[in-house]
Amino acid sequence: MNITGSVALVTGANRGIGREIAAHLLQRGAAKVYAGARTPSTVDLPGVEPLPLDITDPDSVAAAAAVAQDVTLVVNNAGIFTGAGLLGDRPDLVRLEMDTHYYGTLEVSRAFAPILAANGGGGLVNILSAMSWFSYNGGGGAYSAAKAAAWSLTNSLRVELFRQNTQVTGVLLGMAKTGISPGDYTGPMLSVAEVATATLDGVEAGAQEVLVDEWSAYVKASLAKDPAEFYTPTYLAGEFPL
């Protein structure tokens, strides 16, 4: 897909990866970029069009779709990280993770699929995570489960949207320097610029899936192996293999 001249919507575009992707879209010649955010006044990127959008609220999504009828590229980026485990005492946070990453992404995709079709097909990008494929004992089981659901959703959307000529790209990455990164993480982190560059390079190349970093490639390759090779006793005790 050619980004030059496109009209894009980026959810969660007021900070972090979403803001950076919106900036890179403008740099690559997008004709218009809608910057979706629950509070539009928090969007501070010059050149974008702030758009009220709470992906967990179907009415908000429908209202955004009614405004942005010219969209040719949707980037589902909005997300959260509660740190909740699946068996802890906050099942509400588990549900919030799923409502955001799975149902929110689905709601936006359903609302904008007809718009993309009417505008020639375009593209749909889902910002996922290497944690779609694994979990760890440092917390975040709810996040992993929700991102796994979002990865499966992405694959299903790719099949269903093929008929209308919509390119679907899943983007998977390890840890990046954003506002939702766990505060106690001390390992390597991607910059948001690296994520934005890899994402839009993938879109323009027609990639179905983008593995941004070595960690994501390592984890995906591990899926073809015995889980015991990944979930070793040292890993389960908290030691990452990379």
GROMACS .gro file of C-alpha atoms in nm:
model
  242
    1MET     CA    1   0.000   0.000   0.000
    2ASN     CA    2   0.125   0.347  -0.088
    3ILE     CA    3   0.117   0.581   0.214
    4THR     CA    4   0.166   0.894   0.004
    5GLY     CA    5  -0.176   1.050  -0.044
    6SER     CA    6  -0.347   0.814   0.200
    7VAL     CA    7  -0.594   0.920   0.469
    8ALA     CA    8  -0.509   0.748   0.797
    9LEU     CA    9  -0.668   0.696   1.135
   10VAL     CA   10  -0.440   0.609   1.427
   11THR     CA   11  -0.602   0.510   1.756
   12GLY     CA   12  -0.427   0.607   2.077
   13ALA     CA   13  -0.238   0.875   1.882
   14ASN     CA   14  -0.188   1.117   2.169
   15ARG     CA   15   0.127   0.946   2.299
   16GLY     CA   16   0.387   0.674   2.254
   17ILE     CA   17   0.382   0.450   1.950
   18GLY     CA   18   0.056   0.592   1.819
   19ARG     CA   19   0.182   0.950   1.821
   20GLU     CA   20   0.504   0.842   1.649
   21ILE     CA   21   0.321   0.648   1.379
   22ALA     CA   22   0.101   0.951   1.314
   23ALA     CA   23   0.412   1.170   1.281
   24HIS     CA   24   0.578   0.924   1.042
   25LEU     CA   25   0.261   0.905   0.831
   26LEU     CA   26   0.275   1.279   0.782
   27GLN     CA   27   0.646   1.260   0.699
   28ARG     CA   28   0.575   0.994   0.435
   29GLY     CA   29   0.316   1.207   0.261
   30ALA     CA   30  -0.020   1.104   0.405
   31ALA     CA   31  -0.282   1.354   0.292
   32LYS     CA   32  -0.459   1.351   0.628
   33VAL     CA   33  -0.407   1.180   0.963
   34TYR     CA   34  -0.688   1.148   1.215
   35ALA     CA   35  -0.539   1.123   1.564
   36GLY     CA   36  -0.784   0.924   1.773
   37ALA     CA   37  -0.781   0.979   2.150
   38ARG     CA   38  -1.031   0.960   2.433
   39THR     CA   39  -0.941   1.321   2.515
   40PRO     CA   40  -0.865   1.502   2.186
   41SER     CA   41  -0.713   1.797   2.373
   42THR     CA   42  -0.418   1.574   2.467
   43VAL     CA   43  -0.318   1.541   2.099
   44ASP     CA   44  -0.023   1.777   2.055
   45LEU     CA   45   0.114   1.670   1.717
   46PRO     CA   46   0.103   1.951   1.458
   47GLY     CA   47  -0.062   1.862   1.130
   48VAL     CA   48  -0.300   1.590   1.249
   49GLU     CA   49  -0.676   1.614   1.295
   50PRO     CA   50  -0.769   1.521   1.655
   51LEU     CA   51  -1.067   1.286   1.671
   52PRO     CA   52  -1.259   1.186   1.987
   53LEU     CA   53  -1.234   0.808   2.009
   54ASP     CA   54  -1.268   0.564   2.296
   55ILE     CA   55  -1.233   0.220   2.140
   56THR     CA   56  -1.410   0.053   2.435
   57ASP     CA   57  -1.724   0.261   2.370
   58PRO     CA   58  -1.921   0.147   2.062
   59ASP     CA   59  -2.102   0.482   2.040
   60SER     CA   60  -1.769   0.667   2.036
   61VAL     CA   61  -1.638   0.439   1.761
   62ALA     CA   62  -1.952   0.487   1.554
   63ALA     CA   63  -1.928   0.865   1.593
   64ALA     CA   64  -1.564   0.862   1.481
   65ALA     CA   65  -1.651   0.649   1.178
   66ALA     CA   66  -1.929   0.892   1.083
   67VAL     CA   67  -1.672   1.173   1.074
   68ALA     CA   68  -1.380   0.992   0.910
   69GLN     CA   69  -1.551   0.864   0.597
   70ASP     CA   70  -1.243   0.928   0.383
   71VAL     CA   71  -1.009   0.689   0.567
   72THR     CA   72  -0.798   0.450   0.359
   73LEU     CA   73  -0.565   0.324   0.636
   74VAL     CA   74  -0.660   0.228   0.993
   75VAL     CA   75  -0.391   0.172   1.257
   76ASN     CA   76  -0.530  -0.002   1.565
   77ASN     CA   77  -0.274   0.105   1.822
   78ALA     CA   78  -0.466   0.201   2.138
   79GLY     CA   79  -0.382  -0.025   2.429
   80ILE     CA   80  -0.323  -0.060   2.801
   81PHE     CA   81  -0.112  -0.268   3.037
   82THR     CA   82  -0.266  -0.332   3.378
   83GLY     CA   83  -0.011  -0.590   3.494
   84ALA     CA   84  -0.296  -0.811   3.612
   85GLY     CA   85  -0.260  -1.186   3.637
   86LEU     CA   86  -0.539  -1.419   3.534
   87LEU     CA   87  -0.582  -1.569   3.879
   88GLY     CA   88  -0.547  -1.255   4.089
   89ASP     CA   89  -0.807  -1.056   4.278
   90ARG     CA   90  -0.879  -0.808   3.995
   91PRO     CA   91  -1.088  -0.990   3.734
   92ASP     CA   92  -1.215  -0.647   3.630
   93LEU     CA   93  -0.868  -0.567   3.498
   94VAL     CA   94  -0.858  -0.893   3.304
   95ARG     CA   95  -1.185  -0.794   3.141
   96LEU     CA   96  -1.056  -0.442   3.073
   97GLU     CA   97  -0.753  -0.582   2.890
   98MET     CA   98  -0.979  -0.796   2.673
   99ASP     CA   99  -1.228  -0.514   2.617
  100THR     CA  100  -0.945  -0.292   2.497
  101HIS     CA  101  -0.716  -0.516   2.294
  102TYR     CA  102  -0.970  -0.759   2.152
  103TYR     CA  103  -1.318  -0.609   2.153
  104GLY     CA  104  -1.196  -0.252   2.104
  105THR     CA  105  -0.983  -0.351   1.805
  106LEU     CA  106  -1.273  -0.552   1.667
  107GLU     CA  107  -1.517  -0.262   1.714
  108VAL     CA  108  -1.293  -0.021   1.523
  109SER     CA  109  -1.230  -0.279   1.250
  110ARG     CA  110  -1.602  -0.348   1.207
  111ALA     CA  111  -1.685   0.023   1.192
  112PHE     CA  112  -1.417   0.111   0.939
  113ALA     CA  113  -1.419  -0.200   0.717
  114PRO     CA  114  -1.709  -0.065   0.504
  115ILE     CA  115  -1.534   0.273   0.479
  116LEU     CA  116  -1.212   0.109   0.361
  117ALA     CA  117  -1.410  -0.095   0.107
  118ALA     CA  118  -1.584   0.216  -0.026
  119ASN     CA  119  -1.247   0.388  -0.064
  120GLY     CA  120  -1.084   0.106  -0.262
  121GLY     CA  121  -0.976  -0.140   0.007
  122GLY     CA  122  -0.684   0.034   0.176
  123GLY     CA  123  -0.513  -0.113   0.477
  124LEU     CA  124  -0.568  -0.218   0.837
  125VAL     CA  125  -0.278  -0.240   1.082
  126ASN     CA  126  -0.296  -0.397   1.428
  127ILE     CA  127  -0.017  -0.315   1.672
  128LEU     CA  128   0.028  -0.637   1.869
  129SER     CA  129   0.306  -0.771   2.090
  130ALA     CA  130   0.546  -1.061   2.116
  131MET     CA  131   0.347  -1.136   2.431
  132SER     CA  132   0.072  -1.254   2.198
  133TRP     CA  133   0.279  -1.574   2.195
  134PHE     CA  134   0.408  -1.611   2.551
  135SER     CA  135   0.360  -1.516   2.915
  136TYR     CA  136   0.602  -1.476   3.201
  137ASN     CA  137   0.592  -1.485   3.577
  138GLY     CA  138   0.660  -1.114   3.616
  139GLY     CA  139   0.289  -1.043   3.568
  140GLY     CA  140   0.076  -0.944   3.276
  141GLY     CA  141  -0.108  -1.268   3.211
  142ALA     CA  142  -0.419  -1.068   3.124
  143TYR     CA  143  -0.221  -0.865   2.871
  144SER     CA  144  -0.076  -1.178   2.710
  145ALA     CA  145  -0.417  -1.342   2.682
  146ALA     CA  146  -0.575  -1.029   2.533
  147LYS     CA  147  -0.291  -0.979   2.284
  148ALA     CA  148  -0.311  -1.345   2.185
  149ALA     CA  149  -0.680  -1.292   2.112
  150ALA     CA  150  -0.593  -0.980   1.912
  151TRP     CA  151  -0.335  -1.173   1.708
  152SER     CA  152  -0.594  -1.439   1.624
  153LEU     CA  153  -0.841  -1.162   1.543
  154THR     CA  154  -0.586  -1.010   1.304
  155ASN     CA  155  -0.547  -1.339   1.118
  156SER     CA  156  -0.925  -1.378   1.087
  157LEU     CA  157  -0.968  -1.018   0.969
  158ARG     CA  158  -0.702  -1.080   0.704
  159VAL     CA  159  -0.915  -1.361   0.561
  160GLU     CA  160  -1.246  -1.175   0.578
  161LEU     CA  161  -1.112  -0.845   0.444
  162PHE     CA  162  -0.925  -1.006   0.155
  163ARG     CA  163  -1.252  -1.009  -0.041
  164GLN     CA  164  -1.267  -0.630  -0.033
  165ASN     CA  165  -0.898  -0.584  -0.118
  166THR     CA  166  -0.800  -0.458   0.229
  167GLN     CA  167  -0.440  -0.530   0.327
  168VAL     CA  168  -0.414  -0.648   0.690
  169THR     CA  169  -0.082  -0.620   0.871
  170GLY     CA  170  -0.002  -0.744   1.220
  171VAL     CA  171   0.292  -0.577   1.395
  172LEU     CA  172   0.466  -0.764   1.676
  173LEU     CA  173   0.736  -0.625   1.901
  174GLY     CA  174   0.907  -0.672   2.232
  175MET     CA  175   0.939  -0.395   2.489
  176ALA     CA  176   0.929  -0.036   2.368
  177LYS     CA  177   0.980   0.290   2.555
  178THR     CA  178   0.621   0.399   2.612
  179GLY     CA  179   0.403   0.517   2.895
  180ILE     CA  180   0.264   0.167   2.954
  181SER     CA  181   0.601  -0.008   2.980
  182PRO     CA  182   0.647  -0.182   3.318
  183GLY     CA  183   0.851   0.040   3.546
  184ASP     CA  184   1.067  -0.244   3.677
  185TYR     CA  185   1.182  -0.365   3.333
  186THR     CA  186   1.557  -0.324   3.283
  187GLY     CA  187   1.614  -0.510   2.955
  188PRO     CA  188   1.658  -0.366   2.605
  189MET     CA  189   1.384  -0.145   2.472
  190LEU     CA  190   1.289  -0.034   2.125
  191SER     CA  191   1.238   0.334   2.054
  192VAL     CA  192   0.896   0.438   1.930
  193ALA     CA  193   1.066   0.564   1.614
  194GLU     CA  194   1.199   0.214   1.541
  195VAL     CA  195   0.849   0.072   1.580
  196ALA     CA  196   0.691   0.337   1.358
  197THR     CA  197   0.953   0.291   1.086
  198ALA     CA  198   0.921  -0.088   1.081
  199THR     CA  199   0.541  -0.065   1.082
  200LEU     CA  200   0.512   0.170   0.787
  201ASP     CA  201   0.790  -0.005   0.594
  202GLY     CA  202   0.584  -0.321   0.632
  203VAL     CA  203   0.265  -0.151   0.519
  204GLU     CA  204   0.432  -0.014   0.207
  205ALA     CA  205   0.589  -0.354   0.132
  206GLY     CA  206   0.253  -0.529   0.160
  207ALA     CA  207   0.367  -0.741   0.457
  208GLN     CA  208   0.106  -0.950   0.635
  209GLU     CA  209   0.314  -0.956   0.951
  210VAL     CA  210   0.599  -0.739   1.080
  211LEU     CA  211   0.842  -0.871   1.342
  212VAL     CA  212   1.005  -0.554   1.469
  213ASP     CA  213   1.286  -0.701   1.677
  214GLU     CA  214   1.496  -1.009   1.752
  215TRP     CA  215   1.284  -1.099   2.054
  216SER     CA  216   0.966  -1.123   1.847
  217ALA     CA  217   1.140  -1.338   1.584
  218TYR     CA  218   1.281  -1.563   1.858
  219VAL     CA  219   0.945  -1.614   2.025
  220LYS     CA  220   0.762  -1.684   1.701
  221ALA     CA  221   1.023  -1.941   1.598
  222SER     CA  222   0.974  -2.109   1.935
  223LEU     CA  223   0.608  -2.177   1.858
  224ALA     CA  224   0.708  -2.465   1.629
  225LYS     CA  225   0.899  -2.635   1.910
  226ASP     CA  226   0.806  -2.824   2.226
  227PRO     CA  227   0.680  -2.563   2.477
  228ALA     CA  228   0.922  -2.712   2.730
  229GLU     CA  229   1.209  -2.568   2.527
  230PHE     CA  230   1.073  -2.219   2.590
  231TYR     CA  231   0.914  -2.256   2.932
  232THR     CA  232   1.224  -2.395   3.097
  233PRO     CA  233   1.251  -2.406   3.479
  234THR     CA  234   1.485  -2.105   3.472
  235TYR     CA  235   1.242  -1.912   3.251
  236LEU     CA  236   0.947  -1.999   3.474
  237ALA     CA  237   1.156  -1.873   3.765
  238GLY     CA  238   1.192  -1.538   3.592
  239GLU     CA  239   1.504  -1.557   3.373
  240PHE     CA  240   1.449  -1.451   3.012
  241PRO     CA  241   1.638  -1.651   2.746
  242LEU     CA  242   1.746  -1.336   2.561
   0.00000   0.00000   0.00000
